[in-house]
């Protein structure tokens, strides 16, 4: 492996807020129902202070870089008060600066019980919202275990716009239990018509360690799922949205934070269960934090850091798993720059995939063809050594 230069790799920050009002039956994320049904101010303050201590242990990982994007995920990050975020950002910037145009995204759920007034988050420095709508159909929301309804979802988008947010992502799932083609398309239409500038649209999958895995719901047939996918994509394109990643559609600029993931950039990570990735001169490393909030709060953050170097043999898959999700892929030179390995290390797999028309026939780009995106999992398997 050649000497890597971290200065050439953008640096982001992921912050994990692990609590929800209620755990959804399909969710396999690191989320936990809040104690006694509400997040107390004492627990909020304790957790925010732990995040700062965690962040301080990662100062050396920045290696002189400023943070160019922040994503606050969960759980339900909007359970944390706007005032809490003002304090948190003030503290974090004392240790590692944020770039002037830093994109800061907050995941929020509809329903006033799950967030402060949106204007407060804007004042705190958050400039992009990702609203977890999932569906605008109240019956489907009930089946998904969501605590908001259709009116709450529409109002959340309206309130975010009224508060001054110009960048609003709406999270939608399709292929829901009992969902018809017409209902799935109506979800998309409501998101578009009510002002979403970015839509994350993906099919419900049944994951292990979830309630739905133990008691599986009846999902639409494959024929219906294919129609939803085909007609949904056609509608979004006709509405002026660009599909730049497997499940990401935009009318505005792409999510800088997610692009950094997909382009194999670096990201610090703080919070229970958070995952990070950093580049050092001698290689690329991944790390993660202990999952349970009580364990996270009980220990000095550095003590529960699990750190692992990505081996050369694993690098092709690690890189491609991210880059090939992008419809346009990445410039081929990003591979040696971000991994320290030559493009030759991708052979003979890369040549074979180009010959089979699963990757584009251009040695200057690492990208799938349309056919390759259809069989993306099979393409990625070829890079496993």
Tab-separated table of C-alpha atoms in Angstrom:
chain	number	residue	atom	x	y	z
A	1	UNK	CA	0.000	0.000	0.000
A	2	UNK	CA	1.333	3.411	-0.979
A	3	UNK	CA	1.462	6.355	1.378
A	4	UNK	CA	-2.008	7.896	1.744
A	5	UNK	CA	-2.646	11.612	2.171
A	6	UNK	CA	-5.625	12.263	4.495
A	7	UNK	CA	-5.661	15.911	3.362
A	8	UNK	CA	-7.118	14.720	0.037
A	9	UNK	CA	-10.056	12.991	1.739
A	10	UNK	CA	-13.111	15.039	2.837
A	11	UNK	CA	-14.078	14.706	6.500
A	12	UNK	CA	-17.666	14.387	7.730
A	13	UNK	CA	-19.222	13.764	11.132
A	14	UNK	CA	-21.985	11.315	12.022
A	15	UNK	CA	-23.865	11.827	15.297
A	16	UNK	CA	-26.151	9.058	16.574
A	17	UNK	CA	-29.142	9.794	18.785
A	18	UNK	CA	-30.366	6.370	19.916
A	19	UNK	CA	-33.860	7.065	21.286
A	20	UNK	CA	-37.338	6.897	19.756
A	21	UNK	CA	-40.763	7.403	21.308
A	22	UNK	CA	-41.573	3.877	20.124
A	23	UNK	CA	-39.577	1.162	18.345
A	24	UNK	CA	-41.054	0.350	14.911
A	25	UNK	CA	-41.559	-3.346	14.005
A	26	UNK	CA	-39.516	-3.101	10.775
A	27	UNK	CA	-36.578	-1.174	12.259
A	28	UNK	CA	-33.170	-2.819	12.719
A	29	UNK	CA	-31.323	0.429	13.478
A	30	UNK	CA	-29.736	1.028	16.853
A	31	UNK	CA	-32.791	2.660	18.418
A	32	UNK	CA	-34.405	2.289	21.821
A	33	UNK	CA	-37.688	3.484	23.295
A	34	UNK	CA	-37.130	6.482	25.571
A	35	UNK	CA	-37.399	5.752	29.303
A	36	UNK	CA	-40.891	6.494	30.622
A	37	UNK	CA	-42.106	7.605	27.191
A	38	UNK	CA	-40.212	10.917	27.079
A	39	UNK	CA	-36.611	12.103	26.911
A	40	UNK	CA	-35.885	13.979	30.114
A	41	UNK	CA	-33.763	17.125	30.080
A	42	UNK	CA	-31.323	15.441	32.479
A	43	UNK	CA	-30.799	12.473	30.133
A	44	UNK	CA	-30.466	14.827	27.157
A	45	UNK	CA	-27.774	16.845	28.924
A	46	UNK	CA	-25.921	13.726	30.070
A	47	UNK	CA	-25.883	12.307	26.546
A	48	UNK	CA	-24.820	15.568	24.905
A	49	UNK	CA	-21.913	15.891	27.338
A	50	UNK	CA	-20.887	12.302	26.525
A	51	UNK	CA	-20.939	13.150	22.810
A	52	UNK	CA	-18.502	16.002	23.403
A	53	UNK	CA	-16.160	13.765	25.400
A	54	UNK	CA	-16.383	11.186	22.615
A	55	UNK	CA	-15.589	13.841	20.016
A	56	UNK	CA	-12.514	14.986	21.940
A	57	UNK	CA	-11.016	11.504	21.661
A	58	UNK	CA	-11.211	11.793	17.836
A	59	UNK	CA	-9.424	15.141	17.411
A	60	UNK	CA	-6.280	13.436	16.084
A	61	UNK	CA	-8.355	11.633	13.438
A	62	UNK	CA	-9.121	14.977	11.780
A	63	UNK	CA	-5.417	15.432	10.924
A	64	UNK	CA	-5.853	19.137	10.276
A	65	UNK	CA	-9.094	18.881	8.303
A	66	UNK	CA	-12.303	20.818	8.958
A	67	UNK	CA	-15.675	19.053	8.930
A	68	UNK	CA	-17.543	19.563	5.662
A	69	UNK	CA	-20.844	17.835	6.543
A	70	UNK	CA	-22.733	16.559	9.585
A	71	UNK	CA	-25.527	13.994	9.677
A	72	UNK	CA	-27.554	13.455	12.839
A	73	UNK	CA	-29.274	10.088	12.657
A	74	UNK	CA	-31.067	7.709	14.942
A	75	UNK	CA	-33.341	6.833	16.537
A	76	UNK	CA	-35.226	10.090	16.403
A	77	UNK	CA	-32.696	12.938	16.623
A	78	UNK	CA	-35.471	15.551	16.761
A	79	UNK	CA	-36.236	14.342	20.305
A	80	UNK	CA	-33.181	16.407	21.274
A	81	UNK	CA	-34.115	20.060	21.799
A	82	UNK	CA	-32.979	22.809	19.435
A	83	UNK	CA	-31.294	24.429	22.442
A	84	UNK	CA	-29.374	21.197	22.982
A	85	UNK	CA	-28.027	21.319	19.441
A	86	UNK	CA	-26.947	24.942	19.841
A	87	UNK	CA	-24.875	23.904	22.866
A	88	UNK	CA	-23.517	20.767	21.168
A	89	UNK	CA	-22.333	22.520	18.007
A	90	UNK	CA	-20.717	25.304	20.029
A	91	UNK	CA	-18.757	22.697	21.974
A	92	UNK	CA	-17.723	20.594	18.977
A	93	UNK	CA	-16.433	23.581	16.990
A	94	UNK	CA	-13.989	24.363	19.788
A	95	UNK	CA	-12.097	21.165	18.956
A	96	UNK	CA	-12.490	20.725	15.184
A	97	UNK	CA	-13.777	23.552	12.977
A	98	UNK	CA	-16.782	23.212	10.676
A	99	UNK	CA	-16.391	24.542	7.140
A	100	UNK	CA	-18.327	27.731	6.471
A	101	UNK	CA	-20.759	26.009	4.080
A	102	UNK	CA	-21.020	22.858	6.208
A	103	UNK	CA	-24.142	20.839	5.409
A	104	UNK	CA	-25.877	19.788	8.644
A	105	UNK	CA	-28.742	17.307	8.285
A	106	UNK	CA	-31.177	16.369	11.039
A	107	UNK	CA	-33.460	13.347	10.832
A	108	UNK	CA	-36.886	14.326	12.158
A	109	UNK	CA	-40.191	12.530	12.506
A	110	UNK	CA	-43.609	14.091	11.879
A	111	UNK	CA	-45.696	14.963	14.925
A	112	UNK	CA	-45.021	17.788	17.362
A	113	UNK	CA	-44.383	15.308	20.179
A	114	UNK	CA	-41.200	14.302	18.372
A	115	UNK	CA	-39.607	17.661	17.641
A	116	UNK	CA	-39.223	21.287	18.697
A	117	UNK	CA	-40.494	24.002	16.334
A	118	UNK	CA	-38.414	23.629	13.167
A	119	UNK	CA	-37.317	27.271	13.236
A	120	UNK	CA	-35.265	26.502	16.349
A	121	UNK	CA	-33.254	23.850	14.525
A	122	UNK	CA	-32.555	26.278	11.689
A	123	UNK	CA	-31.250	28.831	14.197
A	124	UNK	CA	-29.054	26.115	15.710
A	125	UNK	CA	-27.264	25.744	12.358
A	126	UNK	CA	-29.112	22.757	10.917
A	127	UNK	CA	-29.730	23.534	7.235
A	128	UNK	CA	-31.185	20.302	5.885
A	129	UNK	CA	-34.059	18.185	7.218
A	130	UNK	CA	-34.742	14.531	6.502
A	131	UNK	CA	-38.339	13.816	7.524
A	132	UNK	CA	-39.184	10.163	8.220
A	133	UNK	CA	-42.628	10.065	6.628
A	134	UNK	CA	-42.468	6.465	5.252
A	135	UNK	CA	-46.061	6.773	3.943
A	136	UNK	CA	-48.863	9.315	3.687
A	137	UNK	CA	-51.457	6.565	4.174
A	138	UNK	CA	-52.639	6.450	7.800
A	139	UNK	CA	-53.561	2.766	7.637
A	140	UNK	CA	-50.119	1.841	6.301
A	141	UNK	CA	-48.513	3.958	9.017
A	142	UNK	CA	-50.434	2.017	11.659
A	143	UNK	CA	-49.208	-1.281	10.194
A	144	UNK	CA	-45.650	0.078	10.295
A	145	UNK	CA	-46.048	0.976	13.963
A	146	UNK	CA	-45.635	4.700	13.310
A	147	UNK	CA	-47.206	7.131	15.782
A	148	UNK	CA	-47.966	9.885	13.249
A	149	UNK	CA	-50.748	10.011	10.662
A	150	UNK	CA	-51.183	11.408	7.160
A	151	UNK	CA	-52.076	14.901	8.387
A	152	UNK	CA	-49.021	14.989	10.675
A	153	UNK	CA	-46.756	14.070	7.757
A	154	UNK	CA	-48.116	16.754	5.442
A	155	UNK	CA	-48.015	19.336	8.207
A	156	UNK	CA	-44.383	18.495	9.009
A	157	UNK	CA	-43.303	19.339	5.446
A	158	UNK	CA	-45.372	22.522	5.485
A	159	UNK	CA	-43.976	23.614	8.863
A	160	UNK	CA	-40.406	22.932	7.725
A	161	UNK	CA	-40.918	25.114	4.646
A	162	UNK	CA	-42.613	27.859	6.687
A	163	UNK	CA	-39.685	27.793	9.144
A	164	UNK	CA	-37.307	28.587	6.293
A	165	UNK	CA	-35.837	25.197	5.386
A	166	UNK	CA	-34.981	25.111	1.676
A	167	UNK	CA	-33.582	21.564	1.678
A	168	UNK	CA	-36.135	18.958	2.739
A	169	UNK	CA	-35.661	15.233	2.189
A	170	UNK	CA	-38.713	13.004	2.581
A	171	UNK	CA	-38.086	9.359	3.473
A	172	UNK	CA	-40.619	7.033	1.824
A	173	UNK	CA	-40.901	3.249	1.742
A	174	UNK	CA	-42.800	1.181	-0.795
A	175	UNK	CA	-43.816	-2.450	-0.961
A	176	UNK	CA	-45.658	-2.064	2.343
A	177	UNK	CA	-48.057	-4.680	3.755
A	178	UNK	CA	-51.324	-4.418	1.826
A	179	UNK	CA	-50.052	-1.584	-0.404
A	180	UNK	CA	-51.374	-1.264	-3.956
A	181	UNK	CA	-49.660	0.336	-6.934
A	182	UNK	CA	-51.996	3.346	-6.722
A	183	UNK	CA	-51.261	3.862	-3.031
A	184	UNK	CA	-47.496	3.705	-3.541
A	185	UNK	CA	-47.663	6.246	-6.384
A	186	UNK	CA	-49.901	8.517	-4.293
A	187	UNK	CA	-47.227	8.629	-1.582
A	188	UNK	CA	-44.730	9.907	-4.147
A	189	UNK	CA	-47.195	12.443	-5.566
A	190	UNK	CA	-47.945	13.910	-2.137
A	191	UNK	CA	-44.231	14.276	-1.348
A	192	UNK	CA	-43.565	15.994	-4.690
A	193	UNK	CA	-46.649	18.228	-4.607
A	194	UNK	CA	-45.967	19.388	-1.055
A	195	UNK	CA	-42.429	20.548	-1.738
A	196	UNK	CA	-39.888	17.800	-1.058
A	197	UNK	CA	-36.597	18.771	-2.713
A	198	UNK	CA	-35.038	15.340	-2.197
A	199	UNK	CA	-36.722	11.952	-1.812
A	200	UNK	CA	-35.229	8.775	-0.370
A	201	UNK	CA	-37.465	6.064	-1.854
A	202	UNK	CA	-36.756	2.456	-1.068
A	203	UNK	CA	-38.518	-0.876	-0.740
A	204	UNK	CA	-39.398	-2.260	2.679
A	205	UNK	CA	-37.157	-5.203	3.489
A	206	UNK	CA	-37.677	-7.601	6.354
A	207	UNK	CA	-34.533	-7.543	8.478
A	208	UNK	CA	-33.420	-10.057	11.154
A	209	UNK	CA	-33.913	-9.041	14.786
A	210	UNK	CA	-37.110	-7.130	14.051
A	211	UNK	CA	-40.743	-7.778	14.970
A	212	UNK	CA	-41.607	-8.150	11.273
A	213	UNK	CA	-38.953	-10.874	10.949
A	214	UNK	CA	-40.507	-12.861	13.789
A	215	UNK	CA	-44.087	-12.261	12.613
A	216	UNK	CA	-43.814	-11.611	8.898
A	217	UNK	CA	-46.515	-9.458	7.278
A	218	UNK	CA	-47.972	-10.233	3.855
A	219	UNK	CA	-46.183	-8.060	1.318
A	220	UNK	CA	-47.216	-7.207	-2.274
A	221	UNK	CA	-46.450	-9.796	-4.950
A	222	UNK	CA	-43.319	-9.506	-7.092
A	223	UNK	CA	-45.424	-8.335	-10.052
A	224	UNK	CA	-46.863	-5.460	-8.014
A	225	UNK	CA	-43.422	-4.569	-6.639
A	226	UNK	CA	-41.995	-4.381	-10.159
A	227	UNK	CA	-44.859	-2.144	-11.292
A	228	UNK	CA	-44.392	0.144	-8.288
A	229	UNK	CA	-40.685	0.462	-9.031
A	230	UNK	CA	-41.162	1.064	-12.759
A	231	UNK	CA	-44.042	3.532	-12.544
A	232	UNK	CA	-42.633	5.292	-9.479
A	233	UNK	CA	-39.331	5.938	-11.246
A	234	UNK	CA	-41.151	7.201	-14.336
A	235	UNK	CA	-43.236	9.588	-12.219
A	236	UNK	CA	-40.236	11.008	-10.369
A	237	UNK	CA	-38.327	11.561	-13.629
A	238	UNK	CA	-41.351	13.279	-15.168
A	239	UNK	CA	-41.519	15.489	-12.065
A	240	UNK	CA	-37.964	16.702	-12.600
A	241	UNK	CA	-36.181	14.515	-10.061
A	242	UNK	CA	-32.771	13.023	-10.809
A	243	UNK	CA	-31.979	9.510	-9.566
A	244	UNK	CA	-28.315	9.886	-8.585
A	245	UNK	CA	-28.027	6.903	-6.237
A	246	UNK	CA	-29.900	3.613	-5.877
A	247	UNK	CA	-32.666	5.071	-3.682
A	248	UNK	CA	-31.912	8.824	-3.758
A	249	UNK	CA	-33.802	11.308	-5.949
A	250	UNK	CA	-33.095	15.035	-6.033
A	251	UNK	CA	-34.418	18.300	-7.431
A	252	UNK	CA	-31.656	20.252	-5.707
A	253	UNK	CA	-27.986	19.542	-5.108
A	254	UNK	CA	-27.072	16.070	-3.818
A	255	UNK	CA	-26.643	15.340	-0.131
A	256	UNK	CA	-22.996	16.254	0.501
A	257	UNK	CA	-22.844	13.920	3.480
A	258	UNK	CA	-24.161	10.872	1.666
A	259	UNK	CA	-21.969	11.607	-1.344
A	260	UNK	CA	-18.980	11.518	0.971
A	261	UNK	CA	-19.966	8.019	2.130
A	262	UNK	CA	-20.430	6.781	-1.421
A	263	UNK	CA	-17.146	8.324	-2.586
A	264	UNK	CA	-15.238	6.582	0.216
A	265	UNK	CA	-14.628	9.745	2.199
A	266	UNK	CA	-13.851	9.888	5.921
A	267	UNK	CA	-16.297	10.439	8.750
A	268	UNK	CA	-15.900	10.754	12.474
A	269	UNK	CA	-18.631	9.104	14.528
A	270	UNK	CA	-19.973	9.891	17.969
A	271	UNK	CA	-22.852	8.350	19.886
A	272	UNK	CA	-24.064	4.898	20.897
A	273	UNK	CA	-23.531	2.429	18.048
A	274	UNK	CA	-22.017	5.035	15.713
A	275	UNK	CA	-19.711	3.816	12.909
A	276	UNK	CA	-16.804	5.842	11.532
A	277	UNK	CA	-14.043	5.625	8.911
A	278	UNK	CA	-10.734	7.439	8.784
A	279	UNK	CA	-7.698	7.547	6.523
A	280	UNK	CA	-4.188	7.513	7.965
A	281	UNK	CA	-0.902	7.545	6.023
A	282	UNK	CA	-0.548	3.793	6.604
A	283	UNK	CA	-4.063	2.736	5.675
A	284	UNK	CA	-7.842	3.038	6.012
A	285	UNK	CA	-9.596	2.202	9.279
A	286	UNK	CA	-13.165	1.641	10.421
A	287	UNK	CA	-14.387	1.999	13.982
A	288	UNK	CA	-17.615	1.704	15.929
A	289	UNK	CA	-18.985	2.465	19.373
A	290	UNK	CA	-20.813	0.289	21.851
A	291	UNK	CA	-24.527	0.070	20.969
A	292	UNK	CA	-26.494	0.358	24.210
A	293	UNK	CA	-26.979	3.918	25.510
A	294	UNK	CA	-26.467	2.851	29.123
A	295	UNK	CA	-23.120	1.246	28.242
A	296	UNK	CA	-22.109	4.244	26.168
A	297	UNK	CA	-22.854	6.614	29.061
A	298	UNK	CA	-21.169	4.394	31.646
A	299	UNK	CA	-17.689	4.358	30.095
A	300	UNK	CA	-15.093	6.811	28.902
A	301	UNK	CA	-15.736	6.956	25.121
A	302	UNK	CA	-12.191	5.895	24.200
A	303	UNK	CA	-12.641	2.689	26.174
A	304	UNK	CA	-15.426	1.404	23.940
A	305	UNK	CA	-13.843	2.220	20.591
A	306	UNK	CA	-13.599	-0.841	18.334
A	307	UNK	CA	-10.949	-0.068	15.702
A	308	UNK	CA	-10.048	-2.173	12.652
A	309	UNK	CA	-7.808	-1.637	9.630
A	310	UNK	CA	-9.275	-2.530	6.233
A	311	UNK	CA	-6.993	-5.140	4.704
A	312	UNK	CA	-5.772	-4.749	1.121
A	313	UNK	CA	-7.676	-7.856	0.035
A	314	UNK	CA	-10.946	-6.351	1.307
A	315	UNK	CA	-10.429	-2.896	-0.177
A	316	UNK	CA	-11.950	-3.499	-3.664
A	317	UNK	CA	-15.251	-4.627	-2.179
A	318	UNK	CA	-15.268	-1.920	0.527
A	319	UNK	CA	-14.742	0.791	-2.082
A	320	UNK	CA	-17.101	-0.582	-4.738
A	321	UNK	CA	-19.864	-1.299	-2.219
A	322	UNK	CA	-20.163	2.474	-1.871
A	323	UNK	CA	-19.087	3.902	-5.241
A	324	UNK	CA	-21.226	1.666	-7.447
A	325	UNK	CA	-24.407	2.781	-5.666
A	326	UNK	CA	-23.981	6.075	-7.524
A	327	UNK	CA	-25.623	6.008	-10.950
A	328	UNK	CA	-22.673	7.862	-12.471
A	329	UNK	CA	-20.112	6.002	-10.368
A	330	UNK	CA	-16.835	7.800	-9.595
A	331	UNK	CA	-13.694	8.909	-11.370
A	332	UNK	CA	-11.365	5.898	-11.477
A	333	UNK	CA	-8.518	7.919	-9.963
A	334	UNK	CA	-10.510	8.192	-6.753
A	335	UNK	CA	-9.719	4.520	-6.114
A	336	UNK	CA	-5.917	4.861	-5.726
A	337	UNK	CA	-6.339	8.224	-3.981
A	338	UNK	CA	-8.751	6.885	-1.338
A	339	UNK	CA	-7.383	3.323	-0.934
A	340	UNK	CA	-3.645	3.607	-1.596
A	341	UNK	CA	-3.924	0.736	-4.089
A	342	UNK	CA	-3.365	0.839	-7.832
A	343	UNK	CA	-6.187	0.336	-10.319
A	344	UNK	CA	-4.400	-2.879	-11.304
A	345	UNK	CA	-5.602	-4.374	-8.014
A	346	UNK	CA	-9.134	-4.414	-9.478
A	347	UNK	CA	-8.088	-6.737	-12.292
A	348	UNK	CA	-9.141	-9.121	-13.774
A	349	UNK	CA	-12.613	-8.549	-12.289
A	350	UNK	CA	-12.995	-5.035	-13.686
A	351	UNK	CA	-12.151	-6.128	-17.238
A	352	UNK	CA	-14.534	-9.069	-17.012
A	353	UNK	CA	-17.422	-6.870	-15.838
A	354	UNK	CA	-16.787	-4.392	-18.658
A	355	UNK	CA	-16.779	-7.207	-21.217
A	356	UNK	CA	-20.077	-8.487	-19.811
A	357	UNK	CA	-21.518	-4.958	-20.071
A	358	UNK	CA	-22.167	-4.786	-16.335
A	359	UNK	CA	-19.708	-1.898	-15.872
A	360	UNK	CA	-19.205	0.888	-18.406
A	361	UNK	CA	-16.430	0.403	-20.942
A	362	UNK	CA	-14.357	3.369	-19.798
A	363	UNK	CA	-11.129	2.945	-17.828
A	364	UNK	CA	-11.499	6.532	-16.573
A	365	UNK	CA	-14.682	5.738	-14.626
A	366	UNK	CA	-15.838	3.137	-12.139
A	367	UNK	CA	-19.558	2.849	-12.817
A	368	UNK	CA	-22.203	0.260	-13.538
A	369	UNK	CA	-24.220	0.128	-16.729
A	370	UNK	CA	-27.999	0.155	-16.424
A	371	UNK	CA	-27.879	-3.640	-16.533
A	372	UNK	CA	-25.188	-3.645	-13.873
A	373	UNK	CA	-27.378	-1.624	-11.528
A	374	UNK	CA	-30.154	-4.169	-11.928
A	375	UNK	CA	-27.733	-6.889	-10.808
A	376	UNK	CA	-25.713	-4.701	-8.432
A	377	UNK	CA	-25.392	-7.306	-5.686
A	378	UNK	CA	-23.966	-9.819	-8.158
A	379	UNK	CA	-21.518	-7.199	-9.454
A	380	UNK	CA	-20.318	-6.396	-5.937
A	381	UNK	CA	-19.842	-10.080	-5.102
A	382	UNK	CA	-17.185	-10.260	-7.832
A	383	UNK	CA	-14.985	-7.894	-5.827
A	384	UNK	CA	-14.982	-10.089	-2.718
A	385	UNK	CA	-11.559	-11.688	-2.415
